[in-house]
Every structure is written in structure tokens, then in C-alpha cells.
mmCIF file of C-alpha atoms in Angstrom:
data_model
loop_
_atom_site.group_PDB
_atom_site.id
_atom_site.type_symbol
_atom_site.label_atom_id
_atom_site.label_comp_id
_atom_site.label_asym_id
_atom_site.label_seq_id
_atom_site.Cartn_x
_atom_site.Cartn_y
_atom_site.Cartn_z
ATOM 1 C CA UNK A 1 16.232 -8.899 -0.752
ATOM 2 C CA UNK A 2 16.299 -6.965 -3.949
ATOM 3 C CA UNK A 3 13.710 -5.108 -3.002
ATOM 4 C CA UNK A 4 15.234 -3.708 0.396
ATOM 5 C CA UNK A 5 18.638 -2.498 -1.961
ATOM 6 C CA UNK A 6 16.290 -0.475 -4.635
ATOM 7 C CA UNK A 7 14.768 0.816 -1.496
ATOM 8 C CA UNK A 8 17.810 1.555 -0.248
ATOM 9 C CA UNK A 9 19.126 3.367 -3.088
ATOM 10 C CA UNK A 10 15.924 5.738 -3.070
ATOM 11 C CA UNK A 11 16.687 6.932 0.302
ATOM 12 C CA UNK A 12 20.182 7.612 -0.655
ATOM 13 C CA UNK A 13 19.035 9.456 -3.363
ATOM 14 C CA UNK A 14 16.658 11.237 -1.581
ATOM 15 C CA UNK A 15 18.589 12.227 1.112
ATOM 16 C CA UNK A 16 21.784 13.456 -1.636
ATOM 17 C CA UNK A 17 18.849 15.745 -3.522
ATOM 18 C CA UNK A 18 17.286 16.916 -1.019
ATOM 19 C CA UNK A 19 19.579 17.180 1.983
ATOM 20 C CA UNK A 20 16.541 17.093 4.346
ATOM 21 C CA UNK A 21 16.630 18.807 7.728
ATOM 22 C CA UNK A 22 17.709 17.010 11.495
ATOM 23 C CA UNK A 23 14.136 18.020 11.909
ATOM 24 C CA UNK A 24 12.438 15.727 9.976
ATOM 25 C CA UNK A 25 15.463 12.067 10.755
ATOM 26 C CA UNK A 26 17.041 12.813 14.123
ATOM 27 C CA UNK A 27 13.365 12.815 15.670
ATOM 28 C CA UNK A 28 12.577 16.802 16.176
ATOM 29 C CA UNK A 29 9.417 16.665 14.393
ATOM 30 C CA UNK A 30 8.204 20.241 16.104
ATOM 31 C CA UNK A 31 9.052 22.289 13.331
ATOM 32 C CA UNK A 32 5.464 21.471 11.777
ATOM 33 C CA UNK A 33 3.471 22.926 15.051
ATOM 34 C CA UNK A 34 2.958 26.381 13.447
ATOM 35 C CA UNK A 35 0.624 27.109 10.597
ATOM 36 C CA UNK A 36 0.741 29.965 7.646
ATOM 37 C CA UNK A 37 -0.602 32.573 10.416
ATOM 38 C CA UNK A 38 1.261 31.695 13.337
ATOM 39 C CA UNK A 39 -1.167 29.533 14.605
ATOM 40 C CA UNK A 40 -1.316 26.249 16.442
ATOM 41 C CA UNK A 41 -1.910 23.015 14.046
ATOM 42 C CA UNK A 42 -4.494 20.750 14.526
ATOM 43 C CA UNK A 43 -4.308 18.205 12.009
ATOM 44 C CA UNK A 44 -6.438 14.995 11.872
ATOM 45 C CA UNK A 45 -4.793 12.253 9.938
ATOM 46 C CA UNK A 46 -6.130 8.785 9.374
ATOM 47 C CA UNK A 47 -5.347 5.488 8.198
ATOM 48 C CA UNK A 48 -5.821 1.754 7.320
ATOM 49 C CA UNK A 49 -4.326 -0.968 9.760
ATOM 50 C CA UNK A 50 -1.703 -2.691 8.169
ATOM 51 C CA UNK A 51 0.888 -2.107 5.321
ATOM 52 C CA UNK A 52 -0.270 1.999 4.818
ATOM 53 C CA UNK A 53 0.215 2.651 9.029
ATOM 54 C CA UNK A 54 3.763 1.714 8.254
ATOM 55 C CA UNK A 55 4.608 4.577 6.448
ATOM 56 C CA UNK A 56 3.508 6.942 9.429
ATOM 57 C CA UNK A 57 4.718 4.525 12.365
ATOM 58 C CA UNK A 58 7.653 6.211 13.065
ATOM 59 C CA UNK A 59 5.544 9.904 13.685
ATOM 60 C CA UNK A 60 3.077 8.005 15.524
ATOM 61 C CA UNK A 61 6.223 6.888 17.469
ATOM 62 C CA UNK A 62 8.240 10.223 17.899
ATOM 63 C CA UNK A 63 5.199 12.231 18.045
ATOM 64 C CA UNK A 64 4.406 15.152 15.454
ATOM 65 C CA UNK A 65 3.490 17.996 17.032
ATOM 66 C CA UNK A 66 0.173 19.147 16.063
ATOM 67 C CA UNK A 67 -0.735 16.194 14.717
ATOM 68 C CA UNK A 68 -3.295 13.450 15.201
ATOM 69 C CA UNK A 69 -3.414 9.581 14.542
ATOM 70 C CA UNK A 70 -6.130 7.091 13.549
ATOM 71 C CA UNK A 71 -5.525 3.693 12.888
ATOM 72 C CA UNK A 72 -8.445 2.399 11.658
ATOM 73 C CA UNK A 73 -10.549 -0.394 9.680
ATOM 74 C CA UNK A 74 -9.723 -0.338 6.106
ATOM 75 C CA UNK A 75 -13.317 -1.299 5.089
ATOM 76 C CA UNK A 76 -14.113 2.716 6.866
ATOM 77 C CA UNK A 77 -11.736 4.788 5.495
ATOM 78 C CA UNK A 78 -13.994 6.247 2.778
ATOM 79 C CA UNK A 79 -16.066 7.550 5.330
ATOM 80 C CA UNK A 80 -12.944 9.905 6.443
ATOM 81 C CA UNK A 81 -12.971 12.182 3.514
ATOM 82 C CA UNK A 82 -16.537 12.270 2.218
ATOM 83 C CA UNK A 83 -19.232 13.838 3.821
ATOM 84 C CA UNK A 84 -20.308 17.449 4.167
ATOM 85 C CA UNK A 85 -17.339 18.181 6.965
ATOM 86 C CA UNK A 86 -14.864 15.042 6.306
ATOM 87 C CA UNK A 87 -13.250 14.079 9.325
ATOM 88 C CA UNK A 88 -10.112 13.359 7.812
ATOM 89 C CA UNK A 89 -7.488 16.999 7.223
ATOM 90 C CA UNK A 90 -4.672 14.202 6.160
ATOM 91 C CA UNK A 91 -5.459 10.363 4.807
ATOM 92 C CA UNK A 92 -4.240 7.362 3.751
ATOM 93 C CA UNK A 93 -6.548 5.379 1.638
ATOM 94 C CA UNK A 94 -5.954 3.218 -1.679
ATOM 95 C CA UNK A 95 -5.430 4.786 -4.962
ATOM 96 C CA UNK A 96 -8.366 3.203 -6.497
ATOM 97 C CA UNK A 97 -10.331 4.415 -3.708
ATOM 98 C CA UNK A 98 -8.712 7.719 -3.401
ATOM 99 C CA UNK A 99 -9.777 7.926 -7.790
ATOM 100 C CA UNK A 100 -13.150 7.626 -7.416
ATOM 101 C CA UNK A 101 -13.675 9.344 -4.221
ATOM 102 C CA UNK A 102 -11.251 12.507 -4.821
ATOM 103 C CA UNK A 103 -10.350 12.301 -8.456
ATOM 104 C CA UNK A 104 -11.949 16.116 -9.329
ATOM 105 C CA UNK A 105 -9.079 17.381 -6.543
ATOM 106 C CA UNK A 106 -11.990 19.807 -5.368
ATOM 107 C CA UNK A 107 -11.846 18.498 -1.723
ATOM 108 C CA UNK A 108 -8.642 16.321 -1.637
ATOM 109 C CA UNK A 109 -5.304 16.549 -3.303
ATOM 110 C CA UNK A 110 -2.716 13.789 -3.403
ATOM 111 C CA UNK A 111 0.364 14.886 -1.892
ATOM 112 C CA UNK A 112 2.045 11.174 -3.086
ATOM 113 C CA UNK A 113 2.477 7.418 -2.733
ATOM 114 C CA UNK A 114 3.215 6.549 0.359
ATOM 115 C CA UNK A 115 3.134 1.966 -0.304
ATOM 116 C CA UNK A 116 3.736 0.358 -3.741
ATOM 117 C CA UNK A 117 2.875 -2.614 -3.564
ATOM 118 C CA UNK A 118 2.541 -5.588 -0.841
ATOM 119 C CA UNK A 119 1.266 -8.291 -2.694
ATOM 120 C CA UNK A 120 2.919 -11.658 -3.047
ATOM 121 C CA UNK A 121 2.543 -15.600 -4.475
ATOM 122 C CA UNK A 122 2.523 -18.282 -2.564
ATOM 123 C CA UNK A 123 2.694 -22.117 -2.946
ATOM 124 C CA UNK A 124 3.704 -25.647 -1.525
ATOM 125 C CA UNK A 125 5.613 -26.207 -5.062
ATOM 126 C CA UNK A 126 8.748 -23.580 -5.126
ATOM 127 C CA UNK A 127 9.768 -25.531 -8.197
ATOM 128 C CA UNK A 128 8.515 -22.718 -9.981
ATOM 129 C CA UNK A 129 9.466 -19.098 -9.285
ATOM 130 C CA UNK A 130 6.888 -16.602 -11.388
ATOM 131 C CA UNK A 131 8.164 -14.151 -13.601
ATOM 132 C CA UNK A 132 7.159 -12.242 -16.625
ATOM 133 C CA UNK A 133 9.470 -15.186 -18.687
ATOM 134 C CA UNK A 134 7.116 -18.526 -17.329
ATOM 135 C CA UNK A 135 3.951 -16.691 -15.832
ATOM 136 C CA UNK A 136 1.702 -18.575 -19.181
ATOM 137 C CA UNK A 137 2.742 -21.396 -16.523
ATOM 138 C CA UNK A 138 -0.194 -20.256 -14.197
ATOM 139 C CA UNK A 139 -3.047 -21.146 -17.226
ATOM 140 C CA UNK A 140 -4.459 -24.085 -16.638
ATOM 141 C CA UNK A 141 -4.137 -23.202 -12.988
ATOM 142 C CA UNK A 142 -6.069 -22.414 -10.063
ATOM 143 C CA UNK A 143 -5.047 -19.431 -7.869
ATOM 144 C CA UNK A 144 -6.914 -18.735 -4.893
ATOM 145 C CA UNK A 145 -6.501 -14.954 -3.974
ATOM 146 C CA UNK A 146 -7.345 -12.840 -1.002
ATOM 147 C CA UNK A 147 -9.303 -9.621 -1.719
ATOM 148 C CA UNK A 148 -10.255 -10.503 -5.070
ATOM 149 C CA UNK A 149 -12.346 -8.029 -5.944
ATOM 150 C CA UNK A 150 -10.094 -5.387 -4.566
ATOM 151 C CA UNK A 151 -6.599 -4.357 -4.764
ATOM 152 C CA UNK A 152 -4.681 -7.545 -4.662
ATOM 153 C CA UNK A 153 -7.288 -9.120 -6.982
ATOM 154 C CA UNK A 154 -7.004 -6.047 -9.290
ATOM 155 C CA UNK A 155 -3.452 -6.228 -9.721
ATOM 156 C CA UNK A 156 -3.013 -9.774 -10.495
ATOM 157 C CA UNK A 157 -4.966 -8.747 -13.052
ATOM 158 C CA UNK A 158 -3.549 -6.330 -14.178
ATOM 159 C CA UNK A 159 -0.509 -8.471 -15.042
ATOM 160 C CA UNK A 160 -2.038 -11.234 -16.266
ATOM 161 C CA UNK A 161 -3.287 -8.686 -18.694
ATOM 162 C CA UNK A 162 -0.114 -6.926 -19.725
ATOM 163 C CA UNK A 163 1.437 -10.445 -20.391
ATOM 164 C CA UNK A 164 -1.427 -11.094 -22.674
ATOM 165 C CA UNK A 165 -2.681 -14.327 -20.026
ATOM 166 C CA UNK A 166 -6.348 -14.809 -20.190
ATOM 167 C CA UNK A 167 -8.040 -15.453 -17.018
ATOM 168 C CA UNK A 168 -11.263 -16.301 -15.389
ATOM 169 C CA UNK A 169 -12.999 -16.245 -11.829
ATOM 170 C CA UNK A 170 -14.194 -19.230 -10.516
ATOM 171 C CA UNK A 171 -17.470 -18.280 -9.263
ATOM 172 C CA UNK A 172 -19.801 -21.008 -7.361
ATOM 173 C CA UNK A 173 -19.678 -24.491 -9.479
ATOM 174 C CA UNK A 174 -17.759 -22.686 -12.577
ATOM 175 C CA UNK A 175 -15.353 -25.321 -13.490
ATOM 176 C CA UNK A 176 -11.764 -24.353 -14.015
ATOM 177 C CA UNK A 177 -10.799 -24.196 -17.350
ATOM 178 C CA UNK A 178 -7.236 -25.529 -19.362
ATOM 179 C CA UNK A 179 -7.112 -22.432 -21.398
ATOM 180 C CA UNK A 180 -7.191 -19.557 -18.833
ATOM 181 C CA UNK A 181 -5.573 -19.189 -15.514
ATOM 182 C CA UNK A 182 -8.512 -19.896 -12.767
ATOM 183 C CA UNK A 183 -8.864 -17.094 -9.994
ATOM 184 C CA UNK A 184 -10.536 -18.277 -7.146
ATOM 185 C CA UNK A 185 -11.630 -16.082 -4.373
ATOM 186 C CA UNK A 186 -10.633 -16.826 -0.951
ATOM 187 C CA UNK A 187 -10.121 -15.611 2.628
ATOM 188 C CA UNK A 188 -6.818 -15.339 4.919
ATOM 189 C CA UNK A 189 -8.456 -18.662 6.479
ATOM 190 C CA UNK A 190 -8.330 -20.346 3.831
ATOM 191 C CA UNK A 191 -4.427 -20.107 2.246
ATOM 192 C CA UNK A 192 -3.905 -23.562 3.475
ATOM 193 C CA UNK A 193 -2.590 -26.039 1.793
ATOM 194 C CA UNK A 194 -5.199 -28.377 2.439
ATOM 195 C CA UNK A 195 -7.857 -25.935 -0.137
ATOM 196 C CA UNK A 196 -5.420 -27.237 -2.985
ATOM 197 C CA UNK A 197 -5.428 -24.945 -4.878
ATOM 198 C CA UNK A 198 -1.580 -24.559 -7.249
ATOM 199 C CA UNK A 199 -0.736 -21.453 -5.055
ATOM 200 C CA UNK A 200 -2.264 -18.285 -3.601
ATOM 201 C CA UNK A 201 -2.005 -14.462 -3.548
ATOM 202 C CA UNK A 202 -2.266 -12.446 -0.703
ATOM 203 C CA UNK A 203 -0.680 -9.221 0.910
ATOM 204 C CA UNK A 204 2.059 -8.682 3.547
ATOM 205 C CA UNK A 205 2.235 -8.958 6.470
ATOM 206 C CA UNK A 206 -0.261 -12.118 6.443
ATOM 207 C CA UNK A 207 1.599 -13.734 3.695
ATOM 208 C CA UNK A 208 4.985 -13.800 5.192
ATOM 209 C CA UNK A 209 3.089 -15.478 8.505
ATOM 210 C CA UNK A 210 1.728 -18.208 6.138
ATOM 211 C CA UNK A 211 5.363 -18.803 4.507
ATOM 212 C CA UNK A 212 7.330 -18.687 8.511
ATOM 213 C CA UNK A 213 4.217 -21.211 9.604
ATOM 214 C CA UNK A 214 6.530 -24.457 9.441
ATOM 215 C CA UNK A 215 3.411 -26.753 9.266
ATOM 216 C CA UNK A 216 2.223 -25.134 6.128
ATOM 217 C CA UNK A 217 5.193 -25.510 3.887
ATOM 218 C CA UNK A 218 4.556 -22.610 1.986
ATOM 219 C CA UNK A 219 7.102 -20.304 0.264
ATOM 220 C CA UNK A 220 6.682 -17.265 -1.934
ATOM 221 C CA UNK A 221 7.262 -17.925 -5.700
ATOM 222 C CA UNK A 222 5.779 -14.835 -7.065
ATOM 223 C CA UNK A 223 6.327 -10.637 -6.390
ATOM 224 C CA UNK A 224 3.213 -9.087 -8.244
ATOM 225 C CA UNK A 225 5.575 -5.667 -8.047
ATOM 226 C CA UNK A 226 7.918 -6.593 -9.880
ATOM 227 C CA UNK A 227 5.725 -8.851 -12.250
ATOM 228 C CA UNK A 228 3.601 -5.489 -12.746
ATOM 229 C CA UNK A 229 7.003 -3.175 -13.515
ATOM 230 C CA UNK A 230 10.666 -4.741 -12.765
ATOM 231 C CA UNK A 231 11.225 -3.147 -8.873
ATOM 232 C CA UNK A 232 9.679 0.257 -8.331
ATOM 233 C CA UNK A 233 6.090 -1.801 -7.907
ATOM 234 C CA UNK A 234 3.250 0.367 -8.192
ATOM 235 C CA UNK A 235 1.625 3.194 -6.964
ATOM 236 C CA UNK A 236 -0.793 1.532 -3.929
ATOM 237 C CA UNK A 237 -1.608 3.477 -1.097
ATOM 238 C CA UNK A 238 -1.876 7.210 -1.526
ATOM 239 C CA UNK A 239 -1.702 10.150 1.276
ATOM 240 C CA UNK A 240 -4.069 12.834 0.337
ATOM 241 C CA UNK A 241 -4.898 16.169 2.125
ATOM 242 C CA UNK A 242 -7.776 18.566 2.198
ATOM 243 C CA UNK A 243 -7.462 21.496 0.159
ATOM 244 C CA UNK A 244 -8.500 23.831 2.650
ATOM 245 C CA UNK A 245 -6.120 22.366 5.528
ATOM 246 C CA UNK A 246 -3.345 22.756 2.245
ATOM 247 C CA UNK A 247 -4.453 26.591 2.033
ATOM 248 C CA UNK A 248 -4.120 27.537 5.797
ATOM 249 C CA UNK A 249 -0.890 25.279 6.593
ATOM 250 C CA UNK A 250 1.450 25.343 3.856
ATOM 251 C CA UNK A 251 4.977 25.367 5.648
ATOM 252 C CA UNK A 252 3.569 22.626 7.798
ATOM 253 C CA UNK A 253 2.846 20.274 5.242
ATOM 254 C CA UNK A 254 6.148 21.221 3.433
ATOM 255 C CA UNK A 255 7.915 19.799 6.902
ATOM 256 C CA UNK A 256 5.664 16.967 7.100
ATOM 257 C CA UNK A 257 6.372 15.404 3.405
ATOM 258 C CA UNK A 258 9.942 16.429 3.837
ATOM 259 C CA UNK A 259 10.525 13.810 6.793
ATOM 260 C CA UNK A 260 8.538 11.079 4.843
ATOM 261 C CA UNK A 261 11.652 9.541 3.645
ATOM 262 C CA UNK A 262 13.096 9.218 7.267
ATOM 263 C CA UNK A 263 9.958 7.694 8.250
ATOM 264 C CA UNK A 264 10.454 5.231 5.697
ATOM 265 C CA UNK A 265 13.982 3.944 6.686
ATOM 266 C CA UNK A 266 13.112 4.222 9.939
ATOM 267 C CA UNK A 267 11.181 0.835 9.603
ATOM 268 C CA UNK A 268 14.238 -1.271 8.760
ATOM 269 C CA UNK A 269 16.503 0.226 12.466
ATOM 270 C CA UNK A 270 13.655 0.264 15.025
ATOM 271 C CA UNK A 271 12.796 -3.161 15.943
ATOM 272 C CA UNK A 272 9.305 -4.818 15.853
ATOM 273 C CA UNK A 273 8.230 -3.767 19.387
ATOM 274 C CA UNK A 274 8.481 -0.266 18.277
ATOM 275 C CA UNK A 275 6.913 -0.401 15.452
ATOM 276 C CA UNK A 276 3.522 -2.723 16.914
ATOM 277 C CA UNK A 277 3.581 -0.282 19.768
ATOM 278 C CA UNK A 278 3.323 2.974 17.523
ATOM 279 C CA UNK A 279 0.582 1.617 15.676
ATOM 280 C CA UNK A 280 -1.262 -0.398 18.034
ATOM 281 C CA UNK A 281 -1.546 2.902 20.605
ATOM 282 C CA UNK A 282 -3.943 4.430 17.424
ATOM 283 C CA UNK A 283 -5.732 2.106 16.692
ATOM 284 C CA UNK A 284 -9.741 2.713 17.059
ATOM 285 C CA UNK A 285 -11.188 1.371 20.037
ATOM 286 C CA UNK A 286 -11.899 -2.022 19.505
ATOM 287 C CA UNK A 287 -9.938 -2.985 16.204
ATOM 288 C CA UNK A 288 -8.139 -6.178 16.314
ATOM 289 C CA UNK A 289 -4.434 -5.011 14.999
ATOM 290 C CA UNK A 290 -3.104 -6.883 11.978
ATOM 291 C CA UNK A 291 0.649 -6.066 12.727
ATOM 292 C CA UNK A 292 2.057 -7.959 15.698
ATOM 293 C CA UNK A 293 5.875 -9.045 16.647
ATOM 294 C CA UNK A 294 5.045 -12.454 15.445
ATOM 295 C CA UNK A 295 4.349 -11.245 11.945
ATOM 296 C CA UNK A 296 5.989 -7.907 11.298
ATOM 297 C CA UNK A 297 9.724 -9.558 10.420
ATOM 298 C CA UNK A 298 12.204 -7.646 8.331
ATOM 299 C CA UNK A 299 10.854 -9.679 4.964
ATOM 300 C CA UNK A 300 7.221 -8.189 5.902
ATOM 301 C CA UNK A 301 8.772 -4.932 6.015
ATOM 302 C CA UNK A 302 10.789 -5.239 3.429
ATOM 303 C CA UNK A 303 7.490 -6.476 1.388
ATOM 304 C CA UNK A 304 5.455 -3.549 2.499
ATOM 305 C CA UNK A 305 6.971 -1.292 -0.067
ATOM 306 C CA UNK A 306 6.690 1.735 1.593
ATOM 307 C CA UNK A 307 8.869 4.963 0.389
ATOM 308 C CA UNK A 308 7.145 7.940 -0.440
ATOM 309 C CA UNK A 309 6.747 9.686 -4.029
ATOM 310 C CA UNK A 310 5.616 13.091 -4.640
ATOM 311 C CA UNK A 311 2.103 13.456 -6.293
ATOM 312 C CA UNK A 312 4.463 15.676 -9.013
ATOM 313 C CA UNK A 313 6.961 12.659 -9.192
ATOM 314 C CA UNK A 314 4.453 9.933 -9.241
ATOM 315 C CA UNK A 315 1.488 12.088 -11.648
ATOM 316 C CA UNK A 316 2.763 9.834 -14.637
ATOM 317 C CA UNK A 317 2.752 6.569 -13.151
ATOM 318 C CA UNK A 318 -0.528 7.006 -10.816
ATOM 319 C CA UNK A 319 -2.249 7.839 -14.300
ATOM 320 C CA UNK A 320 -0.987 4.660 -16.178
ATOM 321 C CA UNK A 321 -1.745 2.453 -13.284
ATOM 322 C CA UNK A 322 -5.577 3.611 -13.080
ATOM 323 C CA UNK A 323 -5.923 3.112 -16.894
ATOM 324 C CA UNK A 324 -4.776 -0.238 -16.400
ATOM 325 C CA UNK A 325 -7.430 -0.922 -13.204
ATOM 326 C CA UNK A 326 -9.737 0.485 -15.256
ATOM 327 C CA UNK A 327 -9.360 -1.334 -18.471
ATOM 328 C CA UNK A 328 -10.023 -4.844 -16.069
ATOM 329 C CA UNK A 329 -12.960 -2.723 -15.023
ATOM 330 C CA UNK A 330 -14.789 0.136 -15.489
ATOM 331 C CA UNK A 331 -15.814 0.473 -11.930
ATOM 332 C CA UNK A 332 -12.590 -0.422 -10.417
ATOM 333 C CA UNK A 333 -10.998 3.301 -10.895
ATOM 334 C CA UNK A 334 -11.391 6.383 -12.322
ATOM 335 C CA UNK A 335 -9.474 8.879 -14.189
ATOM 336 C CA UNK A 336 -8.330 11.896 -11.991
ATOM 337 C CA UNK A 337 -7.729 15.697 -12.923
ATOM 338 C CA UNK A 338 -4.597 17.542 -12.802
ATOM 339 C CA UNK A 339 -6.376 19.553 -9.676
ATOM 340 C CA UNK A 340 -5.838 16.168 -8.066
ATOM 341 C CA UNK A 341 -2.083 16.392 -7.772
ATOM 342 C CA UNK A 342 -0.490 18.621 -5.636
ATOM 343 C CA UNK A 343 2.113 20.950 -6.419
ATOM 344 C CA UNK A 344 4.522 22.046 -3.881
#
């Protein structure tokens, strides 16, 4: 996959520049126990299921000393870092999300971009692979898209936009129209081809399920990553920290981010059973996992998109991709502060 060798060749990078400690790959993550003053760490980090645990399976896995894991709903995780005491010291929640919620940077700063992007096209008829050259093809078109309104939803948008496509939702009896490309709201339920609509957009790891399901005959003609931007995607999931847990544990979070990397490639040696297992033993009581051996295969992971950026490295891109949320809606994002980026 293309995507696995640009990933590849961030690592490398990453690991030439920065030359990153034994500590933070070979699996002695200890060095983070101690805080400014000596102290013991307590940190309490949380987490949606799916695509964003990813990026911390492999601490959940080795165990980070001092440190805490949540897997939990994604519809919750707001409730993690507001509040009068926010539960949350470290989270993982979408940019959008993360805008609106955090955006002042007087509670939260974003320490980076932990996903970019998991969002792909599906359809019976491969005849026709999407890119920026042939995606007018889609007018005329229905699409039917999981999470509309949200992130997936928002992005399609988003390029349908920058490629100057009009679209429409399909809302109750709206008819579809020849002139515009049709979005159609749907669930995971229904990406079958038996809705009928010409193809579908949904998110890893559920999508690659639908393509390996032999009696569905799907297969992905579309990568809204590199539709949005050619192959460094965009800036999805965030990992933010509170300010005061910043503050008090400085040399902690400096080991932390610096074994992000390692966590990253990590994902593509350990096999499935590792990864599920890391994951699953966080989850919140209760909460059905979403990443299984039958679905997490290398092309999921590969589709997850998950490398970490700096909030410094990432400040220019994070701001270009909220204007563009926010220009397909007002209420979709919001504009953030320079408080809101941490600086190292």
C-alpha cells in the first residue's frame, strides 16, 4: 500500500532526527514514572474505541508506568475534559471536537495528531477508482455515508468542496438530483449492496470487514486522505493534555511523546491478538469492542493512519483543516488560539 511506504518513510525520518531513546522502542517505558518534583505519576488518559486506541495500543500493551488507560465510547469522550475537575489528565478525542471544546488552550493543550485519516469509498463497481482527476464522476450519484454529520461526513465534504463538486443531503423523500452528488446518510448496517446506492463511505476498521465479506462484493475505490491532500491525509484525531498535569510533569510528557513514533510502528510487527488484547483489557465495562482479529488485518491498520505529529509540526495544517470544516459549517469547528498548541 502506498500509504504503509509514506508511513514508513516518517518513521525513518523520525527515528534519523530524533534518535529516540531504547526507552521509549525496546519496551522500557519506566522512564516516565517520575514527575518535575520527584514524585510518583498518576496520569489518567482516555480514549475512543477504534482507529484513535491504536495509536496507544502498544503502551496499553507494554505498560507505561504511571499511567492509566480508558477505552471508551466515542459518543462520551467530551465528557472527559469538560467539567469543573475533568477526568481526563491525557485524551484522545477528534479535532473538531477537541476545537470547540479546548480551542482557548486554557484547560487543554494539543500536544499533536495522533490518526489522519481512516476514511474510505466503497462500491460493487471497481470500474471506477476516485481521484481528484474523475471525482465530478460521483454527481449525479448517490453516496450513502456513515457518520454523516460527523467526521467522515465532514470530510467528504470537504473534498467535494475543494474540487469545486456541488453536493446535497438526501434528507427523508428529497429526491436525488443530476446536478449534485447525493449524500445519503446511513448506518454500518446498512453498507450493503442490496440499499443500492453507487457506493458508500465509511471508516476503518468496519470498511475493510465490508470489502473481505466475500458475499458482499465490495472493494474500495476511493481514499478520502489522499483525495483531501495527496498522502499525508489529515489531521483527525488529536491527543491533548491538561495544562496543569503539563505544569507539574514536564520530563514525563517529554518521554511519553518521544516513544509515540515506536508506538506507531509497533502496529505493523505485533500481530492482531496483541493488539485486540491491549485494547480490549481497557475498555469500559460493558463496551462492545469495535477492533477484533477478524477485522483488524494489516490493510485496516495500514488505513488507520496513525503516526504522530507535534502540535508545533502540525499548528499549520490543524488550522487549514478547521477553516475548511468550518466553511461546510459554522458549527462543525472552531478556530483555536495559539495557547492551544503546545510547545515543547
Amino acid at each position: 500500500m502506498k500509504k504503509k511506504t509514506v508511513f514508513s518513510l516518517i518513521i525513518a525520518a523520525a527515528f534519523s532526527a530524533a534518535a529516540f531513546s531504547a526507552c521509549a522502542v525496546e519496551g522500557d517505558l519506566s522512564s516516565g514514572s517520575a514527575d518535575s518534583t520527584g514524585g510518583t505519576v498518576s496520569a489518567q488518559i482516555y480514549m475512543p474505541d477504534g482507529a484513535p486506541a491504536l495509536a496507544l495500543a502498544r503502551y496499553m500493551a507494554e505498560g507505561e508506568d504511571g499511567a492509566e488507560y480508558h477505552v471508551v465510547d466515542s459518543s462520551t469522550i467530551q465528557t472527559y475534559v469538560t467539567g469543573n475537575s475533568p477526568a481526563a489528565d491525557l485524551c484522545i478525542l477528534p479535532l473538531n471536537l477537541a476545537s470547540k471544546l479546548l480551542g482557548t488552550g486554557e484547560t487543554y493543550q494539543m500536544l499533536g495528531t495522533v490518526t489522519h485519516g481512516n476514511i474510505y469509498m466503497l462500491s460493487t463497481d471497481a470500474s471506477v477508482q476516485y481521484t481528484t482527476d474523475n471525482l465530478s464522476a460521483l454527481v449525479g450519484k448517490t453516496v450513502g455515508v456513515v457518520q454523516l454529520p460527523n467526521v467522515p461526513g465532514l470530510t467528504l465534504k470537504v473534498v467535494l468542496n475543494q474540487n469545486d463538486i456541488p453536493w446535497q443531503e438526501l434528507t427523508g423523500d428529497n429526491q436525488a438530483a443530476a446536478d449534485k452528488v447525493n449524500l445519503r446518510a446511513v448506518t454500518r448496517d446498512q453498507v450493503i449492496p442490496a440499499t443500492g446506492y453507487d457506493c458508500y463511505v465509511m471508516p476503518e476498521p468496519a470498511a475493510s470487514v465490508k470489502v473481505n465479506n466475500p458475499n458482499m462484493n465490495f472493494e474500495f475505490v476511493g481514499d478520502l486522505q489522499e483525495l483531501y491532500g495527496g498522502e499525508k491525509g489529515y489531521p483527525q484525531a488529536v491527543l491533548v493534555a491538561k495544562n496543569t498535569f503539563i505544569e507539574e510533569n514536564t520530563e514525563w510528557i517529554a518521554d511519553f511523546l518521544s516513544g509515540l513514533d515506536g508506538a506507531a510502528e509497533w502496529l505493523f510487527d505485533a500481530d492482531a491478538a496483541t493488539i485486540v488484547d491491549a485494547v480490549s483489557a481497557h475498555l469500559t465495562e460493558g463496551l462492545t469492542p469495535s477492533l477484533s482479529t477478524a477485522n483488524l488485518s494489516q490493510t485496516a491498520i495500514e488505513h488507520s493512519g496513525v503516526w504522530f505529529t507535534s502540535a508545533a509540526e502540525g499548528k499549520e495544517e490543524v488550522n487549514a483543516f478547521l477553516d475548511k470544516l468550518i466553511a461546510v459549517s459554522e458549527t462543525a469547528a472552531s478556530k483555536v488560539s495559539d495557547a492551544f498548541y503546545y510547545q515543547s
